[in-house]
Amino acid sequence: MPFQDFDTITLGHGGGGKLTQKLLEKGVFSLLNNDWLNSQGDAANLFLNGEYAFSTDSFVVSPIIFPGGTIGDLAVNGTINDLAVSGAAPIYLSLSFILEEGLPMNQFWEILVSIRDACIRTGVKVVTGDTKVVEKGKGDKIFINTTGIGKIHPKARLSMKNIRSGDKILLSGAPARHGVTIMSKRQGLEFETTLTSDTRPLHEICQQLLDEFGNSVRFMRDPTRGGVATVLHDVVRQTGLGIEIHENSLPLENEVAGACEMLGLDPLFVANEGLFVCIVNHEISENCLRTLHSWENGSQASIIGEIVDEHPGGVLLHSKIGGKRMLPQASGELLPRIC
Amino acid sequence: MPFQDFDTITLGHGGGGKLTQKLLEKGVFSLLNNDWLNSQGDAANLFLNGEYAFSTDSFVVSPIIFPGGTIGDLAVNGTINDLAVSGAAPIYLSLSFILEEGLPMNQFWEILVSIRDACIRTGVKVVTGDTKVVEKGKGDKIFINTTGIGKIHPKARLSMKNIRSGDKILLSGAPARHGVTIMSKRQGLEFETTLTSDTRPLHEICQQLLDEFGNSVRFMRDPTRGGVATVLHDVVRQTGLGIEIHENSLPLENEVAGACEMLGLDPLFVANEGLFVCIVNHEISENCLRTLHSWENGSQASIIGEIVDEHPGGVLLHSKIGGKRMLPQASGELLPRIC
């Protein structure tokens, strides 16, 4: 860690003067080293040509370091995934910190390193940024905004408007890992599990699906806050169609299921950070599932349901024991500050 | 205000479920109404073609509502100005909120309206966004990130690398209004002055200068945190040249000067939100000044100094009474949370 002069972030690191300069040069620029950042302009100059996706997310997860990740790689992967499910290959990110006075420098460094690593893994470049510091008690260690630009796949025709009755709903893996990991850590239960967050980038598999299936892929979304159930409710609300899902087909890991019971959570409502819902023309659904299975993180991918004309605006769950119930919509805050 | 059901922001407004939906539909989408937002995707799809600037800023100003503006129009104008001084005409913004539980809804509404108005005034579109809520005591009412994309003027060749000895340094108006206004309000002195923040968009005048003077405009920057002195120090540090400025030529408003004395501030180190420093080829400096004077906010524009080969890395101030002194660099935090 290159910050020998300070143990913690101080208000001075947000002042725009010498201290800010030092923090940026020793920390951010040296790690995320590229021509755009090194030029230290007010903006990065980009050459763009064609159709692009543009997405923003502020990350306030607590704790800031958790099994499987930090708020830093979560912020990189999270915005990458919003671009990915919009059919875009992510290219550029902006990165903006709101630091609380007193944040230990070694924690900030660990987060910066995780950001650097996530950028290397994905090939995405942080090209512009900002750092602010607020007084102790006016923030919570670190909040991160990432905003991204990605090039839209030429075959992508992703829109809820394209969803039709009969379309199949695929889930790329087992749900609820991220939320359950964070909640376990908060409740001091992390030593009873080996669960880690599923934070990971999804752009490669999303691009592959578009390569192979083009506009037969109707819609994709990553079920973060509010979980899979919230994505399904968004779909029925905006399309006016209905959804049926089958509990039998829902991939669920034993450890996640156990932790959910212990924590009193329904895995369908728990946040994910490396999962996506994909709605496709039923004719290609089995091929699409095969592609997902061939993906290194897709062994548990499953067709979990279909779009129907019945019960418009509603999501019907066929339970394991043969019952049926309408899935409620998440109302208030289930798991505050999960991402 | 359309939020009859709630007096304040609750954690539930950040959960991604029904409450979040209600907050967005009644508040954000209805005010900032456009096709990108209405589609409610994870990202906005843009068609881009050519050279663009990309800039991000998180705003943490306190108080959130102040004479002349709110954190909302400050956030819109602030990112517009980072694009403007980079030679770009701003087009698209993302908008991300971190709200503290308990934020009064009427304050949030006032801020949203100021954002809407700033967008209308500038023609810039908010096309994607995010909302998070943190527990009471873990934030401070509202933090806003805006990230923008703007099209770079075809004649723009702005870079510190182009700055040459002999170039003239122009200031677009009188400094320190924003910082002094915020500090007066914080210290409860606002009733003794009629000062208002200078928050305003700068893209039109910056584009006009590029239209008229092309690459004779070497470099522009808006002196926010750390004020004019910090921009000048950035220039000498990055170019290895020197700067001389003339106190006699510095436009200073009486009321600002008085407030600075009362607050113990040096106006050269105080933040501005509607001002820019412009470094130009000396041959066009008088013409450039005329253009600034013809701008509705430029009546006090002035040539404040020049680039020199002497004292490399230093900024020399010629004082009113004929003395000389090196201008120090701002070190720690002068005015925390000024923007």
PDB file of N, CA and C in Angstrom, chain A residues 86-126:
ATOM      1  N   SER A  86     -28.283  -5.226 -21.403  1.00  0.00           N
ATOM      2  CA  SER A  86     -28.851  -4.330 -22.414  1.00  0.00           C
ATOM      3  C   SER A  86     -28.292  -4.652 -23.795  1.00  0.00           C
ATOM      4  N   GLY A  87     -27.506  -5.704 -23.884  1.00  0.00           N
ATOM      5  CA  GLY A  87     -26.984  -6.141 -25.174  1.00  0.00           C
ATOM      6  C   GLY A  87     -25.676  -5.493 -25.563  1.00  0.00           C
ATOM      7  N   ALA A  88     -25.019  -4.839 -24.613  1.00  0.00           N
ATOM      8  CA  ALA A  88     -23.819  -4.079 -24.950  1.00  0.00           C
ATOM      9  C   ALA A  88     -22.551  -4.744 -24.427  1.00  0.00           C
ATOM     10  N   ALA A  89     -21.476  -4.580 -25.177  1.00  0.00           N
ATOM     11  CA  ALA A  89     -20.141  -4.959 -24.715  1.00  0.00           C
ATOM     12  C   ALA A  89     -19.549  -3.730 -24.028  1.00  0.00           C
ATOM     13  N   PRO A  90     -19.310  -3.809 -22.716  1.00  0.00           N
ATOM     14  CA  PRO A  90     -18.836  -2.638 -21.979  1.00  0.00           C
ATOM     15  C   PRO A  90     -17.443  -2.221 -22.431  1.00  0.00           C
ATOM     16  N   ILE A  91     -17.194  -0.908 -22.504  1.00  0.00           N
ATOM     17  CA  ILE A  91     -15.896  -0.403 -22.946  1.00  0.00           C
ATOM     18  C   ILE A  91     -15.303   0.553 -21.916  1.00  0.00           C
ATOM     19  N   TYR A  92     -16.061   1.581 -21.561  1.00  0.00           N
ATOM     20  CA  TYR A  92     -15.551   2.647 -20.699  1.00  0.00           C
ATOM     21  C   TYR A  92     -16.371   2.761 -19.417  1.00  0.00           C
ATOM     22  N   LEU A  93     -15.682   3.059 -18.317  1.00  0.00           N
ATOM     23  CA  LEU A  93     -16.356   3.339 -17.047  1.00  0.00           C
ATOM     24  C   LEU A  93     -15.870   4.666 -16.492  1.00  0.00           C
ATOM     25  N   SER A  94     -16.772   5.374 -15.821  1.00  0.00           N
ATOM     26  CA  SER A  94     -16.347   6.429 -14.907  1.00  0.00           C
ATOM     27  C   SER A  94     -16.448   5.869 -13.498  1.00  0.00           C
ATOM     28  N   LEU A  95     -15.697   6.486 -12.586  1.00  0.00           N
ATOM     29  CA  LEU A  95     -15.574   5.945 -11.225  1.00  0.00           C
ATOM     30  C   LEU A  95     -15.566   7.118 -10.263  1.00  0.00           C
ATOM     31  N   SER A  96     -16.535   7.162  -9.362  1.00  0.00           N
ATOM     32  CA  SER A  96     -16.637   8.307  -8.465  1.00  0.00           C
ATOM     33  C   SER A  96     -16.802   7.824  -7.024  1.00  0.00           C
ATOM     34  N   PHE A  97     -15.934   8.352  -6.143  1.00  0.00           N
ATOM     35  CA  PHE A  97     -15.952   7.939  -4.740  1.00  0.00           C
ATOM     36  C   PHE A  97     -16.566   9.019  -3.853  1.00  0.00           C
ATOM     37  N   ILE A  98     -17.373   8.607  -2.891  1.00  0.00           N
ATOM     38  CA  ILE A  98     -17.706   9.475  -1.760  1.00  0.00           C
ATOM     39  C   ILE A  98     -17.162   8.762  -0.522  1.00  0.00           C
ATOM     40  N   LEU A  99     -16.071   9.320   0.019  1.00  0.00           N
ATOM     41  CA  LEU A  99     -15.376   8.684   1.137  1.00  0.00           C
ATOM     42  C   LEU A  99     -15.776   9.366   2.433  1.00  0.00           C
ATOM     43  N   GLU A 100     -15.852   8.579   3.504  1.00  0.00           N
ATOM     44  CA  GLU A 100     -16.099   9.153   4.818  1.00  0.00           C
ATOM     45  C   GLU A 100     -14.759   9.385   5.494  1.00  0.00           C
ATOM     46  N   GLU A 101     -14.611  10.558   6.065  1.00  0.00           N
ATOM     47  CA  GLU A 101     -13.431  10.875   6.866  1.00  0.00           C
ATOM     48  C   GLU A 101     -13.192   9.725   7.852  1.00  0.00           C
ATOM     49  N   GLY A 102     -11.968   9.263   7.938  1.00  0.00           N
ATOM     50  CA  GLY A 102     -11.649   8.178   8.875  1.00  0.00           C
ATOM     51  C   GLY A 102     -11.592   6.803   8.241  1.00  0.00           C
ATOM     52  N   LEU A 103     -11.971   6.695   6.957  1.00  0.00           N
ATOM     53  CA  LEU A 103     -11.844   5.400   6.273  1.00  0.00           C
ATOM     54  C   LEU A 103     -10.395   4.958   6.326  1.00  0.00           C
ATOM     55  N   PRO A 104     -10.119   3.761   6.867  1.00  0.00           N
ATOM     56  CA  PRO A 104      -8.725   3.308   6.909  1.00  0.00           C
ATOM     57  C   PRO A 104      -8.148   3.165   5.502  1.00  0.00           C
ATOM     58  N   MET A 105      -6.926   3.680   5.340  1.00  0.00           N
ATOM     59  CA  MET A 105      -6.281   3.659   4.031  1.00  0.00           C
ATOM     60  C   MET A 105      -6.113   2.235   3.502  1.00  0.00           C
ATOM     61  N   ASN A 106      -5.865   1.280   4.396  1.00  0.00           N
ATOM     62  CA  ASN A 106      -5.655  -0.080   3.885  1.00  0.00           C
ATOM     63  C   ASN A 106      -6.941  -0.673   3.308  1.00  0.00           C
ATOM     64  N   GLN A 107      -8.096  -0.248   3.842  1.00  0.00           N
ATOM     65  CA  GLN A 107      -9.358  -0.712   3.256  1.00  0.00           C
ATOM     66  C   GLN A 107      -9.582  -0.050   1.892  1.00  0.00           C
ATOM     67  N   PHE A 108      -9.267   1.237   1.820  1.00  0.00           N
ATOM     68  CA  PHE A 108      -9.415   1.937   0.541  1.00  0.00           C
ATOM     69  C   PHE A 108      -8.513   1.288  -0.516  1.00  0.00           C
ATOM     70  N   TRP A 109      -7.309   0.949  -0.096  1.00  0.00           N
ATOM     71  CA  TRP A 109      -6.359   0.313  -1.013  1.00  0.00           C
ATOM     72  C   TRP A 109      -6.883  -1.039  -1.490  1.00  0.00           C
ATOM     73  N   GLU A 110      -7.392  -1.836  -0.581  1.00  0.00           N
ATOM     74  CA  GLU A 110      -7.925  -3.151  -0.957  1.00  0.00           C
ATOM     75  C   GLU A 110      -9.047  -2.992  -1.991  1.00  0.00           C
ATOM     76  N   ILE A 111      -9.864  -1.987  -1.794  1.00  0.00           N
ATOM     77  CA  ILE A 111     -10.974  -1.731  -2.724  1.00  0.00           C
ATOM     78  C   ILE A 111     -10.439  -1.273  -4.084  1.00  0.00           C
ATOM     79  N   LEU A 112      -9.432  -0.392  -4.064  1.00  0.00           N
ATOM     80  CA  LEU A 112      -8.833   0.058  -5.331  1.00  0.00           C
ATOM     81  C   LEU A 112      -8.237  -1.113  -6.105  1.00  0.00           C
ATOM     82  N   VAL A 113      -7.567  -1.991  -5.381  1.00  0.00           N
ATOM     83  CA  VAL A 113      -6.957  -3.156  -6.039  1.00  0.00           C
ATOM     84  C   VAL A 113      -8.045  -4.049  -6.644  1.00  0.00           C
ATOM     85  N   SER A 114      -9.142  -4.219  -5.938  1.00  0.00           N
ATOM     86  CA  SER A 114     -10.220  -5.066  -6.465  1.00  0.00           C
ATOM     87  C   SER A 114     -10.846  -4.426  -7.712  1.00  0.00           C
ATOM     88  N   ILE A 115     -10.879  -3.099  -7.746  1.00  0.00           N
ATOM     89  CA  ILE A 115     -11.366  -2.393  -8.942  1.00  0.00           C
ATOM     90  C   ILE A 115     -10.407  -2.630 -10.107  1.00  0.00           C
ATOM     91  N   ARG A 116      -9.123  -2.478  -9.817  1.00  0.00           N
ATOM     92  CA  ARG A 116      -8.121  -2.705 -10.853  1.00  0.00           C
ATOM     93  C   ARG A 116      -8.254  -4.132 -11.416  1.00  0.00           C
ATOM     94  N   ASP A 117      -8.364  -5.089 -10.517  1.00  0.00           N
ATOM     95  CA  ASP A 117      -8.440  -6.485 -10.961  1.00  0.00           C
ATOM     96  C   ASP A 117      -9.698  -6.748 -11.793  1.00  0.00           C
ATOM     97  N   ALA A 118     -10.804  -6.165 -11.357  1.00  0.00           N
ATOM     98  CA  ALA A 118     -12.054  -6.364 -12.116  1.00  0.00           C
ATOM     99  C   ALA A 118     -11.934  -5.735 -13.506  1.00  0.00           C
ATOM    100  N   CYS A 119     -11.231  -4.613 -13.602  1.00  0.00           N
ATOM    101  CA  CYS A 119     -11.029  -3.970 -14.912  1.00  0.00           C
ATOM    102  C   CYS A 119     -10.147  -4.831 -15.805  1.00  0.00           C
ATOM    103  N   ILE A 120      -9.095  -5.381 -15.237  1.00  0.00           N
ATOM    104  CA  ILE A 120      -8.206  -6.239 -16.028  1.00  0.00           C
ATOM    105  C   ILE A 120      -8.967  -7.470 -16.523  1.00  0.00           C
ATOM    106  N   ARG A 121      -9.720  -8.084 -15.617  1.00  0.00           N
ATOM    107  CA  ARG A 121     -10.450  -9.309 -15.961  1.00  0.00           C
ATOM    108  C   ARG A 121     -11.423  -9.059 -17.111  1.00  0.00           C
ATOM    109  N   THR A 122     -12.013  -7.880 -17.151  1.00  0.00           N
ATOM    110  CA  THR A 122     -13.080  -7.628 -18.111  1.00  0.00           C
ATOM    111  C   THR A 122     -12.619  -6.813 -19.311  1.00  0.00           C
ATOM    112  N   GLY A 123     -11.431  -6.241 -19.231  1.00  0.00           N
ATOM    113  CA  GLY A 123     -10.958  -5.410 -20.338  1.00  0.00           C
ATOM    114  C   GLY A 123     -11.614  -4.040 -20.401  1.00  0.00           C
ATOM    115  N   VAL A 124     -12.346  -3.695 -19.367  1.00  0.00           N
ATOM    116  CA  VAL A 124     -13.027  -2.396 -19.340  1.00  0.00           C
ATOM    117  C   VAL A 124     -12.091  -1.348 -18.751  1.00  0.00           C
ATOM    118  N   LYS A 125     -12.129  -0.132 -19.291  1.00  0.00           N
ATOM    119  CA  LYS A 125     -11.218   0.921 -18.837  1.00  0.00           C
ATOM    120  C   LYS A 125     -11.955   1.980 -18.023  1.00  0.00           C
ATOM    121  N   VAL A 126     -11.409   2.306 -16.853  1.00  0.00           N
ATOM    122  CA  VAL A 126     -11.879   3.471 -16.105  1.00  0.00           C
ATOM    123  C   VAL A 126     -11.192   4.686 -16.714  1.00  0.00           C
TER     124      VAL A 126
END
